[in-house]
Amino acid sequence: MVEWLQKPWPWYVAGPLIGLMVPVLLLIGNKTLGISSSLRHICAACLPSKIPFFQYDWKKESWNLFFVTGVLLGGYIAATALASPAPVQVNEKLLTELQQYGITNHDSLIPTDVFNWPALLTARGFILMIVGGFLVGFGTRYAGGCTSGHSIMGLSNLQWSSLVATCCFMAGGFIMANLIMPFILKL
């Protein structure tokens, strides 16, 4: 069983399991799937301020905090108890391209040549971690939700705004990965 859990699940298993979360959440209480809203709930619970955005009954959405806690706990369990001892497999063409940017350490899922504390003080690290994090947060707020909320829940409910947001997420990802990221990695 553990060996089966350690291997990547095929799309025809993982995809339907993710997709089935939509009707399950709707049936157990008209809940919507989304991760980004949990940060708002945490701020509303922890910040006793008079900011109008945080003035709502966050306790009605406390189930979402348990959901996010489960996601974090599941990620921790998968990274520690279910981690595969096999090295990370990276496509040979990608390895060659990454070596041009000085990224040679592929011992973990995240390239430690780019994502580490000392790298944060470089232009490349600052742009990737700080500016990138800000843009993700801003974009999530501007779009009215994250990829899980729009692309999984919103598209399942045939919401036009979710289709527009998902198309923008995809276009932004393609532009970033193919046109902008090579310039950042050269820094």
Coordinates of N, CA, C and O in Angstrom, one line a residue:
M1 N 0.8 -1.2 0.0 CA 0.0 0.0 0.0 C 0.9 1.3 0.0 O 0.6 2.2 -0.7
V2 N 1.9 1.3 0.8 CA 2.8 2.4 0.9 C 3.5 2.7 -0.4 O 3.6 3.8 -0.9
E3 N 3.9 1.6 -1.1 CA 4.6 1.7 -2.4 C 3.6 2.4 -3.4 O 4.0 3.2 -4.2
W4 N 2.4 2.0 -3.4 CA 1.4 2.6 -4.3 C 1.2 4.1 -4.0 O 1.0 4.9 -4.9
L5 N 1.2 4.4 -2.7 CA 1.0 5.8 -2.3 C 2.2 6.7 -2.7 O 2.1 7.9 -3.0
Q6 N 3.4 6.1 -2.7 CA 4.6 6.8 -3.1 C 4.7 7.2 -4.5 O 5.4 8.1 -4.9
K7 N 4.1 6.4 -5.4 CA 4.2 6.7 -6.8 C 3.2 7.8 -7.2 O 2.1 7.9 -6.6
P8 N 3.5 8.5 -8.3 CA 2.5 9.5 -8.8 C 1.3 8.8 -9.3 O 1.3 7.7 -9.9
W9 N 0.2 9.3 -8.9 CA -1.1 8.7 -9.3 C -1.4 9.1 -10.7 O -1.2 10.3 -11.1
P10 N -1.9 8.2 -11.5 CA -2.3 8.6 -12.9 C -3.4 9.6 -12.9 O -4.2 9.7 -12.0
W11 N -3.5 10.4 -14.0 CA -4.4 11.4 -14.1 C -5.9 10.9 -14.0 O -6.7 11.6 -13.5
Y12 N -6.1 9.7 -14.5 CA -7.5 9.2 -14.5 C -7.9 8.7 -13.1 O -9.1 8.4 -12.9
V13 N -7.0 8.7 -12.1 CA -7.4 8.5 -10.7 C -7.4 9.8 -9.9 O -8.4 10.1 -9.3
A14 N -6.3 10.6 -10.0 CA -6.3 11.8 -9.3 C -7.3 12.9 -9.7 O -7.9 13.6 -8.9
G15 N -7.4 13.0 -11.0 CA -8.4 14.0 -11.6 C -9.8 13.8 -11.1 O -10.4 14.7 -10.6
P16 N -10.4 12.6 -11.3 CA -11.7 12.4 -10.8 C -11.9 12.5 -9.3 O -12.9 13.0 -8.8
L17 N -10.8 12.2 -8.5 CA -10.9 12.4 -7.1 C -11.0 13.9 -6.7 O -11.8 14.3 -5.9
I18 N -10.2 14.7 -7.4 CA -10.3 16.1 -7.2 C -11.7 16.6 -7.6 O -12.3 17.4 -7.0
G19 N -12.1 16.2 -8.8 CA -13.4 16.6 -9.3 C -14.6 16.2 -8.5 O -15.5 16.9 -8.4
L20 N -14.5 15.0 -7.8 CA -15.6 14.6 -7.0 C -15.7 15.4 -5.7 O -16.7 15.3 -5.0
M21 N -14.7 16.2 -5.4 CA -14.8 17.1 -4.2 C -15.9 18.1 -4.4 O -16.5 18.6 -3.4
V22 N -16.1 18.5 -5.6 CA -17.1 19.6 -5.9 C -18.5 19.1 -5.5 O -19.1 19.8 -4.7
P23 N -19.0 18.0 -6.0 CA -20.4 17.6 -5.6 C -20.4 17.2 -4.1 O -21.4 17.4 -3.4
V24 N -19.3 16.6 -3.5 CA -19.3 16.3 -2.1 C -19.5 17.5 -1.3 O -20.3 17.6 -0.3
L25 N -18.7 18.6 -1.6 CA -18.8 19.8 -0.8 C -20.2 20.5 -1.0 O -20.7 21.0 0.0
L26 N -20.7 20.4 -2.2 CA -22.1 21.0 -2.4 C -23.1 20.2 -1.6 O -24.1 20.8 -1.1
L27 N -23.0 18.9 -1.6 CA -24.0 18.0 -0.9 C -23.9 18.1 0.6 O -25.0 18.0 1.2
I28 N -22.7 18.3 1.1 CA -22.7 18.3 2.6 C -22.9 19.7 3.2 O -22.7 19.9 4.4
G29 N -23.3 20.6 2.4 CA -23.6 21.9 3.1 C -23.4 23.1 2.2 O -23.2 24.2 2.7
N30 N -23.5 22.9 0.9 CA -23.4 24.0 -0.1 C -22.1 24.8 0.1 O -22.1 26.0 0.1
K31 N -21.0 24.1 0.3 CA -19.7 24.6 0.5 C -19.0 24.7 -0.9 O -19.2 23.9 -1.8
T32 N -18.1 25.7 -1.0 CA -17.3 25.8 -2.2 C -15.8 25.5 -2.0 O -15.3 25.9 -0.9
L33 N -15.2 24.9 -2.9 CA -13.7 24.6 -2.8 C -12.9 25.8 -3.1 O -13.2 26.5 -4.1
G34 N -11.9 26.1 -2.3 CA -11.0 27.2 -2.5 C -10.1 27.3 -1.4 O -10.5 27.1 -0.2
I35 N -8.9 27.7 -1.7 CA -7.8 27.8 -0.6 C -7.6 29.2 -0.2 O -7.4 29.5 0.9
S36 N -7.6 30.1 -1.2 CA -7.2 31.5 -0.9 C -8.1 32.2 0.1 O -7.7 33.0 0.9
S37 N -9.4 31.8 0.1 CA -10.3 32.4 1.1 C -9.9 32.1 2.6 O -10.3 32.8 3.5
S38 N -9.2 31.0 2.8 CA -8.8 30.7 4.1 C -7.9 31.7 4.8 O -8.0 31.9 6.0
L39 N -7.1 32.4 4.0 CA -6.3 33.5 4.6 C -7.1 34.6 5.1 O -6.9 35.2 6.2
R40 N -8.2 34.9 4.4 CA -9.1 35.9 4.9 C -9.8 35.5 6.2 O -9.9 36.3 7.1
H41 N -10.1 34.2 6.3 CA -10.8 33.7 7.5 C -9.8 33.8 8.7 O -10.2 34.1 9.8
I42 N -8.5 33.4 8.4 CA -7.5 33.5 9.5 C -7.3 34.9 10.0 O -7.3 35.2 11.2
C43 N -7.2 35.9 9.0 CA -7.1 37.3 9.4 C -8.3 37.8 10.2 O -8.2 38.5 11.1
A44 N -9.5 37.4 9.7 CA -10.7 37.8 10.4 C -10.8 37.3 11.8 O -11.2 37.9 12.8
A45 N -10.2 36.1 12.0 CA -10.2 35.4 13.4 C -9.2 36.0 14.3 O -9.4 36.1 15.5
C46 N -8.0 36.3 13.7 CA -6.9 36.7 14.5 C -6.7 38.3 14.7 O -6.0 38.7 15.6
L47 N -7.2 39.0 13.8 CA -7.0 40.5 13.8 C -8.3 41.2 14.2 O -9.2 41.4 13.4
P48 N -8.4 41.5 15.5 CA -9.6 42.2 16.0 C -9.6 43.7 15.6 O -9.5 44.6 16.4
S49 N -9.6 44.0 14.3 CA -9.6 45.3 13.8 C -10.9 45.7 13.2 O -11.8 44.9 13.0
K50 N -11.0 47.0 12.8 CA -12.2 47.5 12.2 C -12.1 47.6 10.7 O -12.8 48.4 10.1
I51 N -11.3 46.7 10.1 CA -11.2 46.7 8.7 C -12.4 46.1 8.1 O -12.8 44.9 8.4
P52 N -13.2 46.8 7.3 CA -14.5 46.2 6.8 C -14.4 44.9 6.1 O -15.3 44.1 6.2
F53 N -13.3 44.7 5.4 CA -13.1 43.4 4.7 C -13.1 42.2 5.6 O -13.5 41.1 5.2
F54 N -12.7 42.4 6.8 CA -12.6 41.3 7.8 C -13.8 41.3 8.8 O -13.8 40.5 9.7
Q55 N -14.8 42.1 8.6 CA -15.9 42.2 9.4 C -17.1 41.3 8.9 O -17.9 41.8 8.1
Y56 N -17.0 40.0 9.2 CA -18.0 39.1 8.8 C -18.0 37.9 9.7 O -17.1 37.8 10.5
D57 N -18.9 37.0 9.6 CA -19.0 35.9 10.6 C -18.1 34.8 10.0 O -18.5 33.9 9.3
W58 N -16.8 34.8 10.3 CA -15.8 33.9 9.8 C -16.1 32.5 10.4 O -15.6 31.5 9.8
K59 N -16.8 32.4 11.5 CA -17.0 31.1 12.1 C -17.9 30.2 11.2 O -17.8 29.0 11.3
K60 N -18.7 30.8 10.3 CA -19.5 30.0 9.4 C -18.6 29.3 8.4 O -19.0 28.3 7.8
E61 N -17.4 29.8 8.2 CA -16.5 29.3 7.2 C -15.3 28.5 7.9 O -14.3 28.2 7.3
S62 N -15.5 28.2 9.2 CA -14.4 27.5 9.9 C -14.0 26.2 9.3 O -12.9 25.7 9.5
W63 N -15.0 25.5 8.6 CA -14.7 24.3 8.0 C -13.5 24.4 7.0 O -12.7 23.5 6.9
N64 N -13.4 25.6 6.4 CA -12.4 25.8 5.4 C -11.0 25.8 6.1 O -10.0 25.3 5.5
L65 N -11.0 26.3 7.3 CA -9.7 26.3 8.0 C -9.3 24.8 8.4 O -8.1 24.5 8.3
F66 N -10.2 23.9 8.7 CA -9.9 22.5 8.9 C -9.4 21.9 7.6 O -8.5 21.1 7.6
F67 N -10.1 22.3 6.5 CA -9.7 21.8 5.2 C -8.2 22.1 4.8 O -7.4 21.3 4.4
V68 N -7.9 23.4 5.0 CA -6.5 23.8 4.7 C -5.5 23.2 5.7 O -4.4 22.8 5.3
T69 N -5.9 23.0 7.0 CA -5.0 22.3 7.9 C -4.8 20.9 7.4 O -3.7 20.4 7.5
G70 N -5.9 20.2 6.9 CA -5.7 18.9 6.4 C -4.8 18.9 5.2 O -4.0 17.9 5.0
V71 N -4.9 19.9 4.3 CA -4.0 19.9 3.2 C -2.5 20.1 3.6 O -1.7 19.4 3.1
L72 N -2.3 20.9 4.6 CA -0.9 21.1 5.1 C -0.4 19.9 5.8 O 0.7 19.4 5.6
L73 N -1.3 19.3 6.6 CA -0.9 18.0 7.3 C -0.6 16.9 6.3 O 0.3 16.1 6.4
G74 N -1.5 16.8 5.3 CA -1.3 15.8 4.3 C 0.0 16.0 3.5 O 0.7 15.0 3.2
G75 N 0.3 17.2 3.2 CA 1.6 17.5 2.5 C 2.8 17.2 3.3 O 3.8 16.6 2.9
Y76 N 2.7 17.4 4.7 CA 3.8 17.1 5.6 C 4.0 15.6 5.6 O 5.1 15.1 5.6
I77 N 2.9 14.9 5.8 CA 2.9 13.4 5.8 C 3.5 12.8 4.5 O 4.4 11.9 4.5
A78 N 3.0 13.4 3.4 CA 3.5 12.9 2.1 C 5.0 13.2 2.0 O 5.8 12.4 1.4
A79 N 5.5 14.3 2.4 CA 6.9 14.7 2.3 C 7.8 13.9 3.3 O 9.0 13.8 3.0
T80 N 7.3 13.5 4.4 CA 8.1 12.8 5.4 C 7.9 11.3 5.3 O 8.9 10.5 5.1
A81 N 6.7 10.8 5.6 CA 6.5 9.4 5.7 C 6.4 8.7 4.3 O 6.7 7.5 4.2
L82 N 5.9 9.4 3.3 CA 5.8 8.8 2.0 C 6.8 9.2 1.0 O 6.6 8.9 -0.2
A83 N 7.8 9.9 1.4 CA 8.8 10.4 0.4 C 9.6 9.2 -0.2 O 9.9 8.2 0.5
S84 N 9.7 9.3 -1.5 CA 10.4 8.2 -2.2 C 11.9 8.5 -2.1 O 12.4 9.6 -2.2
P85 N 12.7 7.4 -1.8 CA 14.2 7.6 -1.7 C 14.8 7.8 -3.1 O 16.0 8.2 -3.2
A86 N 14.1 7.5 -4.2 CA 14.6 7.6 -5.5 C 14.9 9.1 -5.8 O 14.1 10.0 -5.4
P87 N 15.9 9.4 -6.6 CA 16.2 10.8 -6.9 C 15.0 11.4 -7.8 O 14.3 10.6 -8.5
V88 N 14.9 12.7 -7.8 CA 13.9 13.4 -8.6 C 14.3 13.2 -10.1 O 15.4 13.4 -10.4
Q89 N 13.3 12.8 -10.9 CA 13.6 12.6 -12.3 C 13.3 13.8 -13.1 O 12.1 14.3 -13.0
V90 N 14.2 14.4 -13.8 CA 14.1 15.6 -14.5 C 14.4 15.3 -16.0 O 15.4 14.6 -16.3
N91 N 13.6 15.7 -16.9 CA 13.8 15.5 -18.3 C 15.2 16.0 -18.7 O 15.6 17.1 -18.3
E92 N 15.8 15.3 -19.6 CA 17.2 15.6 -20.0 C 17.3 17.0 -20.7 O 18.2 17.8 -20.5
K93 N 16.3 17.3 -21.5 CA 16.3 18.7 -22.1 C 16.2 19.8 -21.1 O 16.8 20.8 -21.2
L94 N 15.3 19.6 -20.1 CA 15.2 20.5 -19.0 C 16.5 20.7 -18.2 O 16.9 21.8 -17.8
L95 N 17.1 19.5 -17.9 CA 18.4 19.6 -17.2 C 19.4 20.4 -17.9 O 20.1 21.3 -17.3
T96 N 19.5 20.2 -19.2 CA 20.5 21.0 -20.1 C 20.1 22.5 -20.0 O 21.0 23.4 -19.8
E97 N 18.8 22.8 -20.1 CA 18.4 24.2 -20.1 C 18.7 24.8 -18.7 O 19.2 26.0 -18.6
L98 N 18.4 24.1 -17.6 CA 18.6 24.6 -16.3 C 20.1 24.9 -16.0 O 20.4 25.8 -15.3
Q99 N 20.9 24.0 -16.5 CA 22.4 24.2 -16.3 C 22.9 25.5 -16.9 O 23.8 26.1 -16.4
Q100 N 22.2 25.9 -18.0 CA 22.6 27.2 -18.6 C 22.4 28.4 -17.6 O 23.0 29.4 -17.7
Y101 N 21.4 28.2 -16.7 CA 21.1 29.2 -15.7 C 21.8 29.0 -14.4 O 21.5 29.7 -13.4
G102 N 22.7 28.0 -14.3 CA 23.4 27.7 -13.1 C 22.6 26.9 -12.1 O 23.0 26.9 -10.9
I103 N 21.6 26.2 -12.5 CA 20.8 25.4 -11.6 C 21.2 23.9 -11.9 O 20.8 23.4 -12.9
T104 N 21.9 23.4 -10.9 CA 22.5 22.1 -11.1 C 22.1 21.1 -10.0 O 22.2 19.9 -10.2
N105 N 21.5 21.6 -8.9 CA 21.1 20.7 -7.8 C 19.7 20.3 -8.0 O 18.8 21.1 -7.9
H106 N 19.5 19.0 -8.2 CA 18.1 18.5 -8.4 C 17.8 17.4 -7.4 O 17.1 16.4 -7.7
D107 N 18.3 17.6 -6.2 CA 18.1 16.6 -5.2 C 16.7 16.6 -4.5 O 16.3 15.7 -3.9
S108 N 16.0 17.7 -4.7 CA 14.7 17.8 -4.1 C 13.7 18.4 -5.2 O 14.1 18.7 -6.3
L109 N 12.4 18.4 -4.8 CA 11.4 18.9 -5.7 C 11.6 20.4 -6.1 O 11.2 20.8 -7.2
I110 N 12.2 21.2 -5.2 CA 12.4 22.6 -5.4 C 13.9 22.7 -5.6 O 14.7 22.3 -4.8
P111 N 14.3 23.4 -6.7 CA 15.8 23.6 -6.9 C 16.4 24.5 -5.9 O 16.1 25.7 -5.8
T112 N 17.2 23.9 -5.0 CA 17.8 24.6 -3.9 C 18.8 25.7 -4.4 O 19.2 26.6 -3.6
D113 N 19.3 25.6 -5.7 CA 20.1 26.6 -6.2 C 19.4 28.0 -6.3 O 20.0 29.0 -6.4
V114 N 18.1 27.9 -6.4 CA 17.3 29.1 -6.6 C 16.5 29.5 -5.3 O 16.4 30.6 -4.9
F115 N 15.9 28.5 -4.6 CA 15.1 28.7 -3.5 C 15.8 28.3 -2.2 O 15.7 27.2 -1.7
N116 N 16.5 29.3 -1.6 CA 17.1 29.1 -0.3 C 17.3 30.5 0.3 O 17.1 31.5 -0.4
W117 N 17.6 30.6 1.6 CA 17.7 31.9 2.3 C 18.8 32.8 1.7 O 18.5 34.0 1.5
P118 N 20.0 32.3 1.4 CA 21.0 33.2 0.8 C 20.5 33.8 -0.6 O 20.8 34.9 -1.0
A119 N 19.8 32.9 -1.4 CA 19.3 33.4 -2.7 C 18.3 34.5 -2.6 O 18.1 35.2 -3.5
L120 N 17.6 34.6 -1.5 CA 16.6 35.6 -1.3 C 17.2 37.0 -1.4 O 16.6 37.9 -1.7
L121 N 18.5 37.1 -1.0 CA 19.2 38.4 -1.1 C 19.8 38.7 -2.4 O 20.4 39.8 -2.6
T122 N 19.5 37.9 -3.4 CA 19.9 38.2 -4.8 C 18.8 38.8 -5.6 O 17.6 38.6 -5.2
A123 N 19.0 39.4 -6.7 CA 18.0 39.9 -7.5 C 17.0 38.8 -8.0 O 15.8 39.0 -8.0
R124 N 17.6 37.7 -8.5 CA 16.8 36.6 -9.0 C 15.9 36.1 -7.9 O 14.7 35.9 -8.1
G125 N 16.5 35.8 -6.7 CA 15.7 35.2 -5.6 C 14.6 36.2 -5.1 O 13.5 35.8 -4.8
F126 N 15.0 37.5 -5.0 CA 14.0 38.5 -4.6 C 12.8 38.5 -5.5 O 11.6 38.5 -5.1
I127 N 13.1 38.5 -6.8 CA 12.0 38.6 -7.8 C 11.2 37.3 -7.8 O 9.9 37.4 -7.8
L128 N 11.8 36.2 -7.7 CA 11.1 34.9 -7.7 C 10.2 34.7 -6.5 O 9.1 34.3 -6.5
M129 N 10.8 35.0 -5.3 CA 10.1 34.7 -4.0 C 9.3 35.8 -3.5 O 8.1 35.6 -3.1
I130 N 9.8 37.0 -3.5 CA 9.0 38.1 -2.9 C 8.1 38.8 -3.9 O 6.9 38.8 -3.7
V131 N 8.6 39.2 -5.0 CA 7.8 39.8 -6.0 C 6.8 38.8 -6.6 O 5.6 39.1 -6.7
G132 N 7.2 37.6 -6.8 CA 6.3 36.5 -7.3 C 5.2 36.2 -6.3 O 4.1 36.1 -6.7
G133 N 5.6 36.1 -5.0 CA 4.6 35.9 -4.0 C 3.6 37.0 -3.9 O 2.3 36.8 -3.8
F134 N 4.0 38.2 -4.0 CA 3.1 39.4 -4.0 C 2.2 39.3 -5.2 O 1.0 39.5 -5.1
L135 N 2.7 39.0 -6.4 CA 1.9 39.0 -7.6 C 0.8 37.9 -7.5 O -0.3 38.0 -8.0
V136 N 1.2 36.7 -6.9 CA 0.2 35.6 -6.8 C -0.9 36.1 -5.8 O -2.1 35.9 -6.1
G137 N -0.5 36.7 -4.7 CA -1.5 37.2 -3.8 C -2.4 38.3 -4.4 O -3.6 38.2 -4.2
F138 N -1.8 39.2 -5.1 CA -2.6 40.3 -5.7 C -3.5 39.7 -6.8 O -4.7 40.1 -6.8
G139 N -2.9 38.8 -7.6 CA -3.8 38.2 -8.7 C -4.9 37.4 -8.1 O -6.0 37.4 -8.7
T140 N -4.7 36.7 -7.0 CA -5.7 35.9 -6.4 C -6.9 36.8 -5.9 O -8.0 36.5 -6.2
R141 N -6.5 37.9 -5.3 CA -7.5 38.9 -4.8 C -8.2 39.5 -6.0 O -9.4 39.7 -6.0
Y142 N -7.4 40.0 -7.0 CA -8.0 40.7 -8.1 C -9.0 39.8 -8.9 O -10.0 40.2 -9.3
A143 N -8.6 38.5 -9.0 CA -9.5 37.5 -9.8 C -10.6 37.0 -8.9 O -11.5 36.4 -9.4
G144 N -10.6 37.3 -7.6 CA -11.7 36.9 -6.8 C -11.6 35.4 -6.4 O -12.6 34.8 -6.1
G145 N -10.4 34.9 -6.5 CA -10.2 33.5 -6.1 C -9.0 32.9 -6.7 O -8.3 33.6 -7.5
C146 N -8.6 31.7 -6.3 CA -7.4 31.0 -6.7 C -7.8 30.0 -7.8 O -8.9 29.9 -8.2
T147 N -6.7 29.3 -8.2 CA -6.9 28.3 -9.3 C -7.9 27.2 -8.9 O -8.7 26.7 -9.7
S148 N -7.8 26.8 -7.6 CA -8.7 25.7 -7.2 C -10.2 26.2 -7.1 O -11.1 25.5 -7.5
G149 N -10.3 27.4 -6.6 CA -11.7 28.0 -6.6 C -12.3 28.2 -7.9 O -13.5 27.9 -8.2
H150 N -11.5 28.8 -8.8 CA -12.1 29.1 -10.2 C -12.0 27.9 -11.1 O -13.0 27.5 -11.7
S151 N -10.9 27.2 -11.2 CA -10.7 26.2 -12.2 C -11.3 24.9 -11.8 O -11.7 24.1 -12.7
I152 N -11.5 24.6 -10.6 CA -12.2 23.3 -10.2 C -13.6 23.6 -9.8 O -14.5 23.1 -10.5
M153 N -13.9 24.5 -8.9 CA -15.2 24.7 -8.4 C -16.0 25.6 -9.4 O -17.1 25.3 -9.7
G154 N -15.4 26.7 -9.8 CA -16.2 27.6 -10.7 C -16.5 27.1 -12.0 O -17.6 27.2 -12.5
L155 N -15.6 26.4 -12.7 CA -15.9 25.8 -14.0 C -16.9 24.7 -13.8 O -17.7 24.5 -14.7
S156 N -16.9 23.9 -12.7 CA -17.9 22.9 -12.5 C -19.3 23.5 -12.4 O -20.3 22.8 -12.7
N157 N -19.3 24.7 -11.9 CA -20.6 25.4 -11.7 C -21.0 26.2 -13.0 O -21.9 27.0 -12.9
L158 N -20.2 26.1 -14.0 CA -20.4 26.8 -15.3 C -20.4 28.4 -15.1 O -21.2 29.1 -15.6
Q159 N -19.5 28.9 -14.2 CA -19.4 30.3 -14.0 C -18.5 31.0 -15.0 O -17.4 30.6 -15.2
W160 N -19.1 32.0 -15.7 CA -18.4 32.7 -16.8 C -17.1 33.3 -16.2 O -16.0 33.2 -16.9
S161 N -17.2 33.9 -15.1 CA -16.0 34.6 -14.5 C -14.9 33.6 -14.2 O -13.7 33.9 -14.3
S162 N -15.2 32.3 -13.9 CA -14.2 31.3 -13.6 C -13.6 30.9 -14.9 O -12.4 30.6 -14.9
L163 N -14.3 30.8 -16.0 CA -13.7 30.5 -17.3 C -12.7 31.6 -17.7 O -11.6 31.2 -18.2
V164 N -13.1 32.8 -17.6 CA -12.2 33.9 -17.9 C -11.0 33.9 -17.0 O -9.8 34.0 -17.5
A165 N -11.2 33.7 -15.7 CA -10.0 33.6 -14.8 C -9.1 32.5 -15.1 O -7.9 32.6 -15.1
T166 N -9.6 31.3 -15.4 CA -8.8 30.1 -15.8 C -8.0 30.3 -17.0 O -6.9 30.0 -17.1
C167 N -8.7 30.9 -18.0 CA -7.9 31.3 -19.3 C -6.8 32.2 -19.0 O -5.7 32.1 -19.5
C168 N -7.0 33.2 -18.1 CA -6.0 34.2 -17.8 C -4.9 33.5 -17.0 O -3.7 33.8 -17.2
F169 N -5.2 32.6 -16.1 CA -4.2 31.8 -15.3 C -3.3 31.1 -16.3 O -2.1 31.1 -16.1
M170 N -3.9 30.4 -17.2 CA -3.2 29.6 -18.2 C -2.3 30.4 -19.1 O -1.1 30.2 -19.3
A171 N -2.9 31.5 -19.6 CA -2.1 32.4 -20.5 C -0.9 33.0 -19.7 O 0.2 33.1 -20.2
G172 N -1.2 33.5 -18.4 CA -0.1 34.0 -17.6 C 1.0 33.0 -17.3 O 2.2 33.4 -17.3
G173 N 0.6 31.8 -17.1 CA 1.6 30.7 -16.8 C 2.4 30.4 -18.0 O 3.7 30.3 -17.9
F174 N 1.8 30.4 -19.2 CA 2.6 30.2 -20.4 C 3.5 31.3 -20.7 O 4.7 31.1 -21.1
I175 N 3.1 32.5 -20.5 CA 3.9 33.7 -20.8 C 5.1 33.8 -19.8 O 6.2 34.0 -20.2
M176 N 4.7 33.5 -18.5 CA 5.8 33.6 -17.5 C 6.9 32.5 -17.8 O 8.1 32.8 -17.8
A177 N 6.4 31.2 -18.0 CA 7.3 30.1 -18.1 C 8.2 30.2 -19.4 O 9.4 29.9 -19.4
N178 N 7.6 30.8 -20.5 CA 8.3 30.7 -21.7 C 9.0 32.1 -22.1 O 10.0 32.1 -22.9
L179 N 8.5 33.2 -21.7 CA 9.0 34.5 -22.1 C 9.7 35.3 -21.0 O 10.7 35.9 -21.3
I180 N 9.2 35.3 -19.8 CA 9.7 36.1 -18.7 C 10.7 35.3 -17.9 O 11.8 35.9 -17.5
M181 N 10.4 34.1 -17.5 CA 11.3 33.3 -16.6 C 12.7 33.2 -17.1 O 13.7 33.3 -16.3
P182 N 13.0 33.0 -18.4 CA 14.4 32.9 -18.8 C 15.2 34.1 -18.5 O 16.4 34.0 -18.1
F183 N 14.6 35.3 -18.6 CA 15.3 36.5 -18.3 C 15.6 36.6 -16.8 O 16.7 37.1 -16.4
I184 N 14.6 36.2 -15.9 CA 14.8 36.3 -14.5 C 15.9 35.3 -14.1 O 16.8 35.6 -13.2
L185 N 15.9 34.1 -14.7 CA 16.9 33.1 -14.3 C 18.3 33.5 -14.7 O 19.3 33.0 -14.1
K186 N 18.5 34.4 -15.7 CA 19.8 34.8 -16.1 C 20.4 35.8 -15.1 O 21.6 36.1 -15.2
L187 N 19.6 36.4 -14.2 CA 20.1 37.4 -13.3 C 21.1 36.8 -12.3 O 21.1 35.7 -11.9

